[in-house]
Short mmCIF file of C-alpha atoms and ligand atoms in Angstrom, two decimals:
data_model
loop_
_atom_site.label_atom_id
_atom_site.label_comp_id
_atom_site.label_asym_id
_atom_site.label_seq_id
_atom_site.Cartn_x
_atom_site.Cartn_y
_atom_site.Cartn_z
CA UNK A 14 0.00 0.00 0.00
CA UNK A 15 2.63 2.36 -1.36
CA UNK A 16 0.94 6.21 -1.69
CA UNK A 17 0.13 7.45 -4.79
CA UNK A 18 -2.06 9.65 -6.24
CA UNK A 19 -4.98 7.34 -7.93
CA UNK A 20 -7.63 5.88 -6.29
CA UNK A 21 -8.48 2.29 -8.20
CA UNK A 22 -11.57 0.61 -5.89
CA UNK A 23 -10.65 -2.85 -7.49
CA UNK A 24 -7.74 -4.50 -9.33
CA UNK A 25 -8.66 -5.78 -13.20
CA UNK A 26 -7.80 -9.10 -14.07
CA UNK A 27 -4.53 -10.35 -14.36
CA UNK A 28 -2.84 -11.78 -17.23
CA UNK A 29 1.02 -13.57 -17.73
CA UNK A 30 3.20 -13.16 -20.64
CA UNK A 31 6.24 -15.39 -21.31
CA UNK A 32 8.65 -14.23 -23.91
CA UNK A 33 10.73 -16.99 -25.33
CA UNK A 34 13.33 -14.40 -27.33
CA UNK A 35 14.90 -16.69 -30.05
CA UNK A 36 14.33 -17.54 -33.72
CA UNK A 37 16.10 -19.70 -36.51
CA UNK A 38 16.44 -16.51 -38.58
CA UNK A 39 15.80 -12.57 -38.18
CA UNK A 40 13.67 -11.36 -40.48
CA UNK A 41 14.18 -7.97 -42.36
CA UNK A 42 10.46 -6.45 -41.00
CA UNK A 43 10.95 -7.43 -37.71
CA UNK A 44 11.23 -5.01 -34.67
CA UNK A 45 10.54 -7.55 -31.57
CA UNK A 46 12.69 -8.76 -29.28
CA UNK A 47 13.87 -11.80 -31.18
CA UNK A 48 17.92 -13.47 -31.82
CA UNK A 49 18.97 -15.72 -34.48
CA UNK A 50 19.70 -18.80 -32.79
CA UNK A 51 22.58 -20.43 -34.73
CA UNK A 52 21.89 -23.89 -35.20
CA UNK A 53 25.69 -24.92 -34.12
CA UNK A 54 24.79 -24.37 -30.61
CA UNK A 55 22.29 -25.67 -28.63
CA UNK A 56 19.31 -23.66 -27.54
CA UNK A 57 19.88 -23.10 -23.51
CA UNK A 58 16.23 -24.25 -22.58
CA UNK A 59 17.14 -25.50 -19.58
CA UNK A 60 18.91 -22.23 -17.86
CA UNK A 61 16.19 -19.90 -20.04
CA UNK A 62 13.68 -22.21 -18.12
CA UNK A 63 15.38 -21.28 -14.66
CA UNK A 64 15.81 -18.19 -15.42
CA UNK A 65 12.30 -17.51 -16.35
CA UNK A 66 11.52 -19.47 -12.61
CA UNK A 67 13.77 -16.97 -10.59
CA UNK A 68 12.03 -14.14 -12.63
CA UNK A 69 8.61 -14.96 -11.39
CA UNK A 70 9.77 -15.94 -7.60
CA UNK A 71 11.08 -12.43 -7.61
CA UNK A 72 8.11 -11.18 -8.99
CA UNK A 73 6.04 -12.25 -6.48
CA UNK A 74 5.14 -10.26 -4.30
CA UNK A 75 3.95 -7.86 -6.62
CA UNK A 76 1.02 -9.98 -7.58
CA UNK A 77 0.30 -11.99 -4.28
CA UNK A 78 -3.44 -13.72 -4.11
CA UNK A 79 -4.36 -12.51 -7.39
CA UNK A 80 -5.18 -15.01 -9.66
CA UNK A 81 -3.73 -15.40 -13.44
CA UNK A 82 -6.49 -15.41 -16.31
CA UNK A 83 -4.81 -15.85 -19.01
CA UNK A 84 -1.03 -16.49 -20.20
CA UNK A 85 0.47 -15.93 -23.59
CA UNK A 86 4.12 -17.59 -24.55
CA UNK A 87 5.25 -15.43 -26.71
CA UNK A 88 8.37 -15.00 -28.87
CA UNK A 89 10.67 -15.15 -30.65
CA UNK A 90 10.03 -18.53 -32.15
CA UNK A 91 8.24 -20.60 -28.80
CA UNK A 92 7.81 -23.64 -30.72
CA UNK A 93 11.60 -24.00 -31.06
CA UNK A 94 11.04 -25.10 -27.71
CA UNK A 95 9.77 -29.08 -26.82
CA UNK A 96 6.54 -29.18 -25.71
CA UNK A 97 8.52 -31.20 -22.66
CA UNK A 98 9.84 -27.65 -22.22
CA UNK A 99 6.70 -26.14 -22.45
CA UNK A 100 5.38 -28.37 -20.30
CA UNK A 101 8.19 -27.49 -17.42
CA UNK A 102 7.01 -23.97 -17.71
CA UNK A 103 3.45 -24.75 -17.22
CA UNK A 104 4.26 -26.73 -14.30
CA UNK A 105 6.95 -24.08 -13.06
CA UNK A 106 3.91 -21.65 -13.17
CA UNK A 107 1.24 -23.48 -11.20
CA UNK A 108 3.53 -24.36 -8.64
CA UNK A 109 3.90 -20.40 -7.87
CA UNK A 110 0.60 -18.68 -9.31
CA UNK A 111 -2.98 -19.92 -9.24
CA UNK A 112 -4.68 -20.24 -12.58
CA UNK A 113 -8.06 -19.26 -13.43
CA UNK A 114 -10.09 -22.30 -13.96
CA UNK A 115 -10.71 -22.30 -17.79
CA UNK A 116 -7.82 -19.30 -18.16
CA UNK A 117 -6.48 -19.30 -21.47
CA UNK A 118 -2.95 -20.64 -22.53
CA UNK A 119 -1.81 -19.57 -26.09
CA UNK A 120 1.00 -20.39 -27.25
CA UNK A 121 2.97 -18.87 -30.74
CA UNK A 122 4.36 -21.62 -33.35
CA UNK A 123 6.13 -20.91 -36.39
CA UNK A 124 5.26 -23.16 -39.56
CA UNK A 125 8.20 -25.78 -40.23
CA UNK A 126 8.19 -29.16 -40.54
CA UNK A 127 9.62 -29.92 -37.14
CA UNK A 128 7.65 -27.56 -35.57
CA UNK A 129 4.50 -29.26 -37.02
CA UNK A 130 5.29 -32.18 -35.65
CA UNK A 131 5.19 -30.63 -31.99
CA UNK A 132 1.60 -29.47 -32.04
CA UNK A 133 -0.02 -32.15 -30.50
CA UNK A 134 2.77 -32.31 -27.46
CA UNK A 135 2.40 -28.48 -27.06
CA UNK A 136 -1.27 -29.50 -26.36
CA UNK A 137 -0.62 -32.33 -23.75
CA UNK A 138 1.53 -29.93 -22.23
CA UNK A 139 -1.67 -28.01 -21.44
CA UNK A 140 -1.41 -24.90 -24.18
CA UNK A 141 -4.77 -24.17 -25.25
CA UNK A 142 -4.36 -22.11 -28.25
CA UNK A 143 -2.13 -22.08 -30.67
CA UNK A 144 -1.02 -18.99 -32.79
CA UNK A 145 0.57 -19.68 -36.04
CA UNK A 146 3.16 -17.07 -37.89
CA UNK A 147 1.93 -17.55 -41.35
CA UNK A 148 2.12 -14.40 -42.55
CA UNK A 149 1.34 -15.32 -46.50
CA UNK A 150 0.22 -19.02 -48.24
CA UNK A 151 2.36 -17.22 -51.41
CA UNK A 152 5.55 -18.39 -52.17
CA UNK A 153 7.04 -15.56 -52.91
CA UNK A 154 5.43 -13.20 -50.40
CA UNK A 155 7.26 -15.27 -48.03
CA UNK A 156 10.13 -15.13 -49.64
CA UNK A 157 10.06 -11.58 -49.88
CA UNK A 158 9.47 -11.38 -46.26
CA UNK A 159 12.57 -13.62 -45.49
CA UNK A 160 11.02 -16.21 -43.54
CA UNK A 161 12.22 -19.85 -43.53
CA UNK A 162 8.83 -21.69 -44.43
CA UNK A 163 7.40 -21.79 -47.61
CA UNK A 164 3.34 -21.82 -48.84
CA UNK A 165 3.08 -25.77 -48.42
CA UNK A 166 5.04 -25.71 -44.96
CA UNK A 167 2.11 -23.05 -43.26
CA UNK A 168 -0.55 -24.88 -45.19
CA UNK A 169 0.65 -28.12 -43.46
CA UNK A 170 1.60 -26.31 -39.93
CA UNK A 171 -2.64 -25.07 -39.95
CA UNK A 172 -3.84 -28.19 -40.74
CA UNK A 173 -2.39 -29.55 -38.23
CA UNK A 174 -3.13 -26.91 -35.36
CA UNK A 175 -7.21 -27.34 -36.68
CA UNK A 176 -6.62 -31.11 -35.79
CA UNK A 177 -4.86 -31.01 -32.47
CA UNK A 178 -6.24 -27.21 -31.19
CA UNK A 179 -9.81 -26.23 -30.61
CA UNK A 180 -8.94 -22.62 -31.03
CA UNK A 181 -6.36 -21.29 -33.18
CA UNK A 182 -5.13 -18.15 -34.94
CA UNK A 183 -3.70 -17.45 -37.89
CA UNK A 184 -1.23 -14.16 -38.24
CA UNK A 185 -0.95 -13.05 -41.48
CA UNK A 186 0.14 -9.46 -43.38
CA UNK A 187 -1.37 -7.16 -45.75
CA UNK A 188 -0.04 -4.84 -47.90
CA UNK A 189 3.04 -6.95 -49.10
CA UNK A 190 6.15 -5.67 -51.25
CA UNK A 191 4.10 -5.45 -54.37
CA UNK A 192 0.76 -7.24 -53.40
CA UNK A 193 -2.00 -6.65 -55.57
CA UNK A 194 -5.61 -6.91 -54.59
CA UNK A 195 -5.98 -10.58 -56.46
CA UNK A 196 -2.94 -11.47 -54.54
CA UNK A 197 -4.30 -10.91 -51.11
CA UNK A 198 -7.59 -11.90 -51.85
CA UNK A 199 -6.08 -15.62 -52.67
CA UNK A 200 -4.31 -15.20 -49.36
CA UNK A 201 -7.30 -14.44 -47.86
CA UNK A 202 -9.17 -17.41 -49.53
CA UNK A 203 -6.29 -19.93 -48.61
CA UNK A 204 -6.57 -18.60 -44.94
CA UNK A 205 -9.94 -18.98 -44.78
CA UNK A 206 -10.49 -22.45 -46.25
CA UNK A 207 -9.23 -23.77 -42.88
CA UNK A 208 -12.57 -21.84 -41.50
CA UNK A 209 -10.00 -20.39 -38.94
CA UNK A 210 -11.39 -19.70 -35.04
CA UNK A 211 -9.30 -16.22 -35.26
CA UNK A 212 -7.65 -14.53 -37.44
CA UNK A 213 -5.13 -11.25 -36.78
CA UNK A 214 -3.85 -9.70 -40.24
CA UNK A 215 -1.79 -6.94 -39.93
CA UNK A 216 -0.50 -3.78 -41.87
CA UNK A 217 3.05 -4.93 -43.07
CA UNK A 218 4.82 -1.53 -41.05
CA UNK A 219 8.06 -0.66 -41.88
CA UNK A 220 9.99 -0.08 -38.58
CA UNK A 221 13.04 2.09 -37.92
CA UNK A 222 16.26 -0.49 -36.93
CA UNK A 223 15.28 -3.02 -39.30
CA UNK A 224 16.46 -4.30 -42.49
CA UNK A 225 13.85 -3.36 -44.30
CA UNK A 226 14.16 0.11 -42.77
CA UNK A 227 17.67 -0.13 -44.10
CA UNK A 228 16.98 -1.09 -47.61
CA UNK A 229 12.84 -0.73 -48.24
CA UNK A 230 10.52 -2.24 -50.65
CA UNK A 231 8.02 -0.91 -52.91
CA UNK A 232 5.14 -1.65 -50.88
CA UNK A 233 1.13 -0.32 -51.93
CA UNK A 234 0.51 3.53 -51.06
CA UNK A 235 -2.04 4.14 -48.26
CA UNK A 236 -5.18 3.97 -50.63
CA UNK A 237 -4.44 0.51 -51.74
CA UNK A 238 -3.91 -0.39 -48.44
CA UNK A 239 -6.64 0.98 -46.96
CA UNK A 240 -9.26 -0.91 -50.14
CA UNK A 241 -7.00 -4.05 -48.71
CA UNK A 242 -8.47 -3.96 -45.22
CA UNK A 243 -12.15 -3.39 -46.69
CA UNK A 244 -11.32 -6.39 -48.56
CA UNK A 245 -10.44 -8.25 -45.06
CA UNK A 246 -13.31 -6.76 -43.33
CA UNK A 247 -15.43 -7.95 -45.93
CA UNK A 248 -14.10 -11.44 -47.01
CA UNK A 249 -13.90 -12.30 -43.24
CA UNK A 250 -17.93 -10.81 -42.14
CA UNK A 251 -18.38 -12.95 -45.12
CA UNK A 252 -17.62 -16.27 -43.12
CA UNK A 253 -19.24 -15.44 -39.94
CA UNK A 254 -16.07 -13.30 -38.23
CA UNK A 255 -16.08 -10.19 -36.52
CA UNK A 256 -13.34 -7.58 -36.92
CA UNK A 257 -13.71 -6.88 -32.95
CA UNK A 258 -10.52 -4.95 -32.75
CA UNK A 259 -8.03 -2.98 -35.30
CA UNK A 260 -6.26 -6.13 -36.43
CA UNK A 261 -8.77 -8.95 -34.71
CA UNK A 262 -11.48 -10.94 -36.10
CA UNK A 263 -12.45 -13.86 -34.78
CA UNK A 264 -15.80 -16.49 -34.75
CA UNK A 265 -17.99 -16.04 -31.75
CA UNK A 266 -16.79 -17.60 -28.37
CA UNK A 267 -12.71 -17.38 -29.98
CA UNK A 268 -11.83 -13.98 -29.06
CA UNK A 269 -8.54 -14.01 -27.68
CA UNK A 270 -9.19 -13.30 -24.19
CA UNK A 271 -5.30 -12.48 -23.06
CA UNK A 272 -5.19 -9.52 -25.80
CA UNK A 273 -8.55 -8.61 -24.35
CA UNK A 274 -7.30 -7.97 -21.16
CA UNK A 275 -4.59 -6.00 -22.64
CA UNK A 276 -6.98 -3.92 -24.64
CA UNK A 277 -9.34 -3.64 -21.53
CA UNK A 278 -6.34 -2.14 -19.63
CA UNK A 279 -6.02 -5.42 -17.53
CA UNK A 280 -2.93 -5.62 -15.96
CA UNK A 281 0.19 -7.98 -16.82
CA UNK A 282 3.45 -9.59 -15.43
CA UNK A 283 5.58 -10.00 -18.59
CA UNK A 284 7.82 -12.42 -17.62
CA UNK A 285 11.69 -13.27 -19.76
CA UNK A 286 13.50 -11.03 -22.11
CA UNK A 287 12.44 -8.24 -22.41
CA UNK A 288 9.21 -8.56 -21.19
CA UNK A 289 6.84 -5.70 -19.82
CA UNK A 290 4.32 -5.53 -17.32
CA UNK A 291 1.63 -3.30 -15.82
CA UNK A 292 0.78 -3.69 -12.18
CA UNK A 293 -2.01 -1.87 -10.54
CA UNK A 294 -1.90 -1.29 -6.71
CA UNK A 295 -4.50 0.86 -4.62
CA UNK A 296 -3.03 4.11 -5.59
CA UNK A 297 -0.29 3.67 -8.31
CA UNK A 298 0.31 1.73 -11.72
CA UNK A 299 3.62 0.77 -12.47
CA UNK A 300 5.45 -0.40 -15.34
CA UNK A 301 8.40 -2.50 -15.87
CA UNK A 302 10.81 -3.79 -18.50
CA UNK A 303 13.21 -6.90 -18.04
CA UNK A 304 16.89 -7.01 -19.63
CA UNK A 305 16.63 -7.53 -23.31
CA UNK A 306 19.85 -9.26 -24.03
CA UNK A 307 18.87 -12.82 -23.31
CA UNK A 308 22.45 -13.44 -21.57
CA UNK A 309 21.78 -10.38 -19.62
CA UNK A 310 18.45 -11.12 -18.49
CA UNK A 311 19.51 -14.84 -17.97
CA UNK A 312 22.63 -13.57 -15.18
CA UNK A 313 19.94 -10.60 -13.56
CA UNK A 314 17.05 -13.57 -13.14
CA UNK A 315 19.70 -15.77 -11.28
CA UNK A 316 20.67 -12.91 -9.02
CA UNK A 317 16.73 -11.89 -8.69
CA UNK A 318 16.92 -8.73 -10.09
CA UNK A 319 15.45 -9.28 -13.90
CA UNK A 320 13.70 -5.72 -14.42
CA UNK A 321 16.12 -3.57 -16.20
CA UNK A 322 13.34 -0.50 -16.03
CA UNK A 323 10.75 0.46 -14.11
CA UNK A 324 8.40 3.29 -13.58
CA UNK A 325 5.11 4.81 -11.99
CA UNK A 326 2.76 5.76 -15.06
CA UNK A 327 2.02 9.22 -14.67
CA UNK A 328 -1.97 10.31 -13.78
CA UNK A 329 -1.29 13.03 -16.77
CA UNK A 330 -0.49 10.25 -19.40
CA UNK A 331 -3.08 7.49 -18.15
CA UNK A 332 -6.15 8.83 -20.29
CA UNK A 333 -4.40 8.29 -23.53
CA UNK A 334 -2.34 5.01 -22.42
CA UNK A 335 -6.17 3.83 -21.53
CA UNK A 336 -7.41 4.90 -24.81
CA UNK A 337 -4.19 3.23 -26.70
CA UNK A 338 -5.96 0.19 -25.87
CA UNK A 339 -9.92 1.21 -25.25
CA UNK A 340 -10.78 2.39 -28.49
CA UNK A 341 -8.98 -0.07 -30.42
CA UNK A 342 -11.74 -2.48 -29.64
CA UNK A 343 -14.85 -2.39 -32.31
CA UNK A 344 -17.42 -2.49 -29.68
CA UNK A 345 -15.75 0.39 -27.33
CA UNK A 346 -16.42 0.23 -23.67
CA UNK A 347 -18.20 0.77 -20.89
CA UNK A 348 -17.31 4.49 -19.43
CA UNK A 349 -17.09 3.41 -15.75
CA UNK A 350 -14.48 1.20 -16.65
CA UNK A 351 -12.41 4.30 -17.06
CA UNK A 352 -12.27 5.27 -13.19
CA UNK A 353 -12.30 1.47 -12.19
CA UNK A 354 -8.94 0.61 -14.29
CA UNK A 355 -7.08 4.08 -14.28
CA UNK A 356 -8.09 5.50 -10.53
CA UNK A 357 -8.88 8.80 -11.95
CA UNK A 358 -12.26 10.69 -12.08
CA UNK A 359 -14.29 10.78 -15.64
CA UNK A 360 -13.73 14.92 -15.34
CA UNK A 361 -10.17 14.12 -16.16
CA UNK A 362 -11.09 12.58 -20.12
CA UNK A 363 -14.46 15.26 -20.19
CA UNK A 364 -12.72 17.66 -22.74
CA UNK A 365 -11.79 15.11 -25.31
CA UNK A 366 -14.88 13.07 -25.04
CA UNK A 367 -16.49 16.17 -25.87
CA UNK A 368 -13.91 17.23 -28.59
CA UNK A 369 -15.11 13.49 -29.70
CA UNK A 370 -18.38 13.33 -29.94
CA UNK A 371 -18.43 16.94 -31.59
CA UNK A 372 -16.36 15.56 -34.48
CA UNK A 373 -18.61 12.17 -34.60
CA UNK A 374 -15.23 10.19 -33.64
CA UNK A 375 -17.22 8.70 -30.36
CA UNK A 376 -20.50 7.56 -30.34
CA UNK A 377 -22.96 9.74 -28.55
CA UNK A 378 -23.92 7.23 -25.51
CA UNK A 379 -22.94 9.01 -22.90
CA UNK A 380 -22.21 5.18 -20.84
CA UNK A 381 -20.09 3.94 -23.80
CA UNK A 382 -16.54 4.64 -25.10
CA UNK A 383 -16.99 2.96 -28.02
CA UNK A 384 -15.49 4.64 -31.56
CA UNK A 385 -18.15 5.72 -34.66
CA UNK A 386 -17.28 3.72 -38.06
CA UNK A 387 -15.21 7.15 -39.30
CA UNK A 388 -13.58 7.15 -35.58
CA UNK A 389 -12.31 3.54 -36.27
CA UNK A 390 -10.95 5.29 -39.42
CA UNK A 391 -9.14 7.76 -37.96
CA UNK A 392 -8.50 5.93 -34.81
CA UNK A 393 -5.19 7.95 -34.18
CA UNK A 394 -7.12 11.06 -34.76
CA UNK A 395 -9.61 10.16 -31.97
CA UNK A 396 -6.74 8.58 -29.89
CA UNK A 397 -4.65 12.00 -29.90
CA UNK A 398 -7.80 13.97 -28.43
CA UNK A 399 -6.79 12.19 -24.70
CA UNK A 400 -2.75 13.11 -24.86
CA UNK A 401 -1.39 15.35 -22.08
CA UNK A 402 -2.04 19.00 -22.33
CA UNK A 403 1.12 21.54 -22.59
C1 SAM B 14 5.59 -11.35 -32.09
S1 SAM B 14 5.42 -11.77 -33.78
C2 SAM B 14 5.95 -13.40 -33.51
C3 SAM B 14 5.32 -14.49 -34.27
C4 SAM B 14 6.22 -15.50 -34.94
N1 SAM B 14 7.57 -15.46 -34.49
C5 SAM B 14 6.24 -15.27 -36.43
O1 SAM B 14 6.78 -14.26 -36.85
O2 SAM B 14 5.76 -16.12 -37.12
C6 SAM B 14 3.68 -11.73 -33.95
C7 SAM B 14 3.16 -11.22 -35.26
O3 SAM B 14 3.43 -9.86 -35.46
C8 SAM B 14 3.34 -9.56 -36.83
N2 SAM B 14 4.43 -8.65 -37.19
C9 SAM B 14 5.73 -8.76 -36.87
N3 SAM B 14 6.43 -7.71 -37.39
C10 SAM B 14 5.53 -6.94 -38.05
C11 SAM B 14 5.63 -5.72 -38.81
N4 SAM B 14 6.80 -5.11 -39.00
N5 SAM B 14 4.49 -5.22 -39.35
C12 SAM B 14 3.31 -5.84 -39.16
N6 SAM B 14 3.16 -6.97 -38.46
C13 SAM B 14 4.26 -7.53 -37.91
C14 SAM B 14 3.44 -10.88 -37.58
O4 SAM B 14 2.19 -11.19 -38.17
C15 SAM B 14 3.76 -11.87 -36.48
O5 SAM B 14 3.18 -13.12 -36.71
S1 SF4 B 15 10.09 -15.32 -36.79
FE1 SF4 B 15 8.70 -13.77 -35.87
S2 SF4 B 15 9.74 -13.01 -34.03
FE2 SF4 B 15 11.24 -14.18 -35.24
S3 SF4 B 15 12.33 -12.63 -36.42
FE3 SF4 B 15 10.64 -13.39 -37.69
S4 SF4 B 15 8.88 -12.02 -37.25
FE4 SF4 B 15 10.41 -11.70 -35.65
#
């Protein structure tokens, strides 16, 4: 019970992220925390896995009696783990935090042959849902991309993760070096032959520090892109999805309910390298980051000290970290949830919810946050209305 200036009557739900930081290969779009494993050497699952214990011992006490709803391994390539690996995690975790009965346990998989072949012993180790990096069923999308698999390899990898997985998602990207409409649209139709539970497609983005920062590609202008995600919309309302968040869509009953939380402003322990959490308390929200090096993060854990950052989010910049993640979702929210997750009083967001509804960004129900169709257009538009004054 630390002082602090916010007043939060309840805690939201709590949610764990493991990242699992390695990959066969970096790939030239890619911004996350992710390191070419070489295949000479062996990956160091064991000490990563005893790292990752010491990490949440010492995080603790930061999240004692709560209970975890959902957890999300994350990468990095997780399925170059065993599932026996995966399965020591699982076990690692239960023996220190109390699941949610039900809580949801995805897990991301890249497509490869011996990756495939892992599915079913990801599920035995108790993951739940399975999220596979397809990015493109076109040959020479993904070679454009860089990635290791090819068309036949993710067709194989899905088929697979329908058989052995309930629930599963497929990732894939939009707006390609040189895509054309006809090209997507057979991605789309390849994707959705499997009659996927979720689906996330994302805006190819070019980000700074990357190779492909370094050395771009011709990729379509903003009004091709932007007839690409009617397309999506379209193709995937057409089969019975919903588009329930920017990049989301998903049948009913297989929303992801770990990126829910996130977009609810739930909190999170981010366990591994590089991993970030929120934590509410009574009067405070703080954030953390843990060593991004996985060596680095590996000698902090054993020593107990794995967060390389940390920080109190300040009262001025919770309204637009809250509507980061509120109005991303299609369906908005309920107002109250404002005060409940951010300990500050509605007169603190009354000028831009104004500024809002004036420019018919927000829809006029004065109990809902919840974004008009041009709002969702212009999300960062609406977004910017909540951003510190001065
Ligand atoms: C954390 S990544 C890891 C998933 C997995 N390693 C893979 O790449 O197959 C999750 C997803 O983010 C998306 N992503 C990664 N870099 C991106 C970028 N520069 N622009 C848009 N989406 C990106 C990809 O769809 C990817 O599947
Ligand atoms: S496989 Fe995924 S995490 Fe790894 S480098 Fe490629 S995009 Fe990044």
């Amino acid at each position: 019970m630390r002082p602090g200036t916010l007043s939060l009557q309840a805690l939201p739900p709590l949610s764990l992220y493991v990242h699992l930081p390695w990959c066969l290969k970096k790939c030239p779009y890619c911004d996350f925390n992710s390191h070419e494993w070489r295949k000479d050497g062996e990956l160091p699952t064991e000490s990563y896995l005893d790292a990752l214990r010491s990490d949440l011992e010492a995080a603790l006490p930061l999240i004692w009696g709560r209970r975890v709803v959902s957890i999300f391994i994350g990468g990095g390539t997780p399925s170059l783990f065993p599932p026996a690996a995966i399965e020591r995690l699982l076990a690692d975790i239960r023996a220190r935090v109390q699941l949610e009965p039900g809580c949801e346990i995805t897990l991301e998989a890249n497509p490869g042959t011996f990756e495939k072949d892992r599915f079913r012993g990801f599920r035995e180790a108790g993951v739940t849902r399975l999220s596979i990096g397809v990015q493109s069923f076109d040959d020479a999308k993904l070679q454009a991309l860089g990635r290791v698999h090819n068309a036949e390899q993710a067709q194989a990898a899905v088929e697979e993760a329908a058989q052995a997985f309930e629930t599963f998602n497929i990732d894939l990207m939009y707006a390609l070096p040189g895509q054309s409409m006809a090209e997507l649209d057979r991605d789309l139709s390849r994707a959705l032959a499997f009659k996927p539970p979720h689906l996330s497609v994302y805006h190819l983005t070019i980000e700074p520090n990357t190779m492909f920062a370094l050395n771009p590609p011709v990729v379509p202008d903003d009004d091709l892109a932007s007839d690409m995600l009617d397309l999506i919309t379209a193709r995937t309302g057409a089969q019975g999805m919903e588009r329930y968040e920017v990049s989301a869509y998903a049948r009913p009953g297989h929303r992801c309910a770990h990126n829910l939380n996130y977009w609810q402003f739930g909190d999170y322990l981010g366990i591994g390298a590089g991993a970030h959490s929120k934590l509410s308390f009574a009067h405070r929200i703080l954030r953390q980051v843990r060593w991004r090096e996985p060596a680095a993060f590996m000698s902090h854990a054993a020593q107990g000290n794995a967060v390389s950052n940390e920080n109190e989010v300040k009262r001025s910049e919770l309204p637009f970290e809250y509507m980061l993640n509120a109005l991303r979702l299609r369906d908005g929210v309920e107002l109250l949830r404002f005060s409940e997750r951010t300990g500050l009083p509605l007169s603190s967001i009354k000028a831009g919810l104004e500024h809002g509804r004036e420019r018919g960004l927000l829809e006029p129900d004065p109990a809902l946050l919840r974004p008009t169709a041009r709002g969702f257009d212009f999300l960062s538009d609406l977004q910017a209305l909540f951003l510190p004054k001065g």
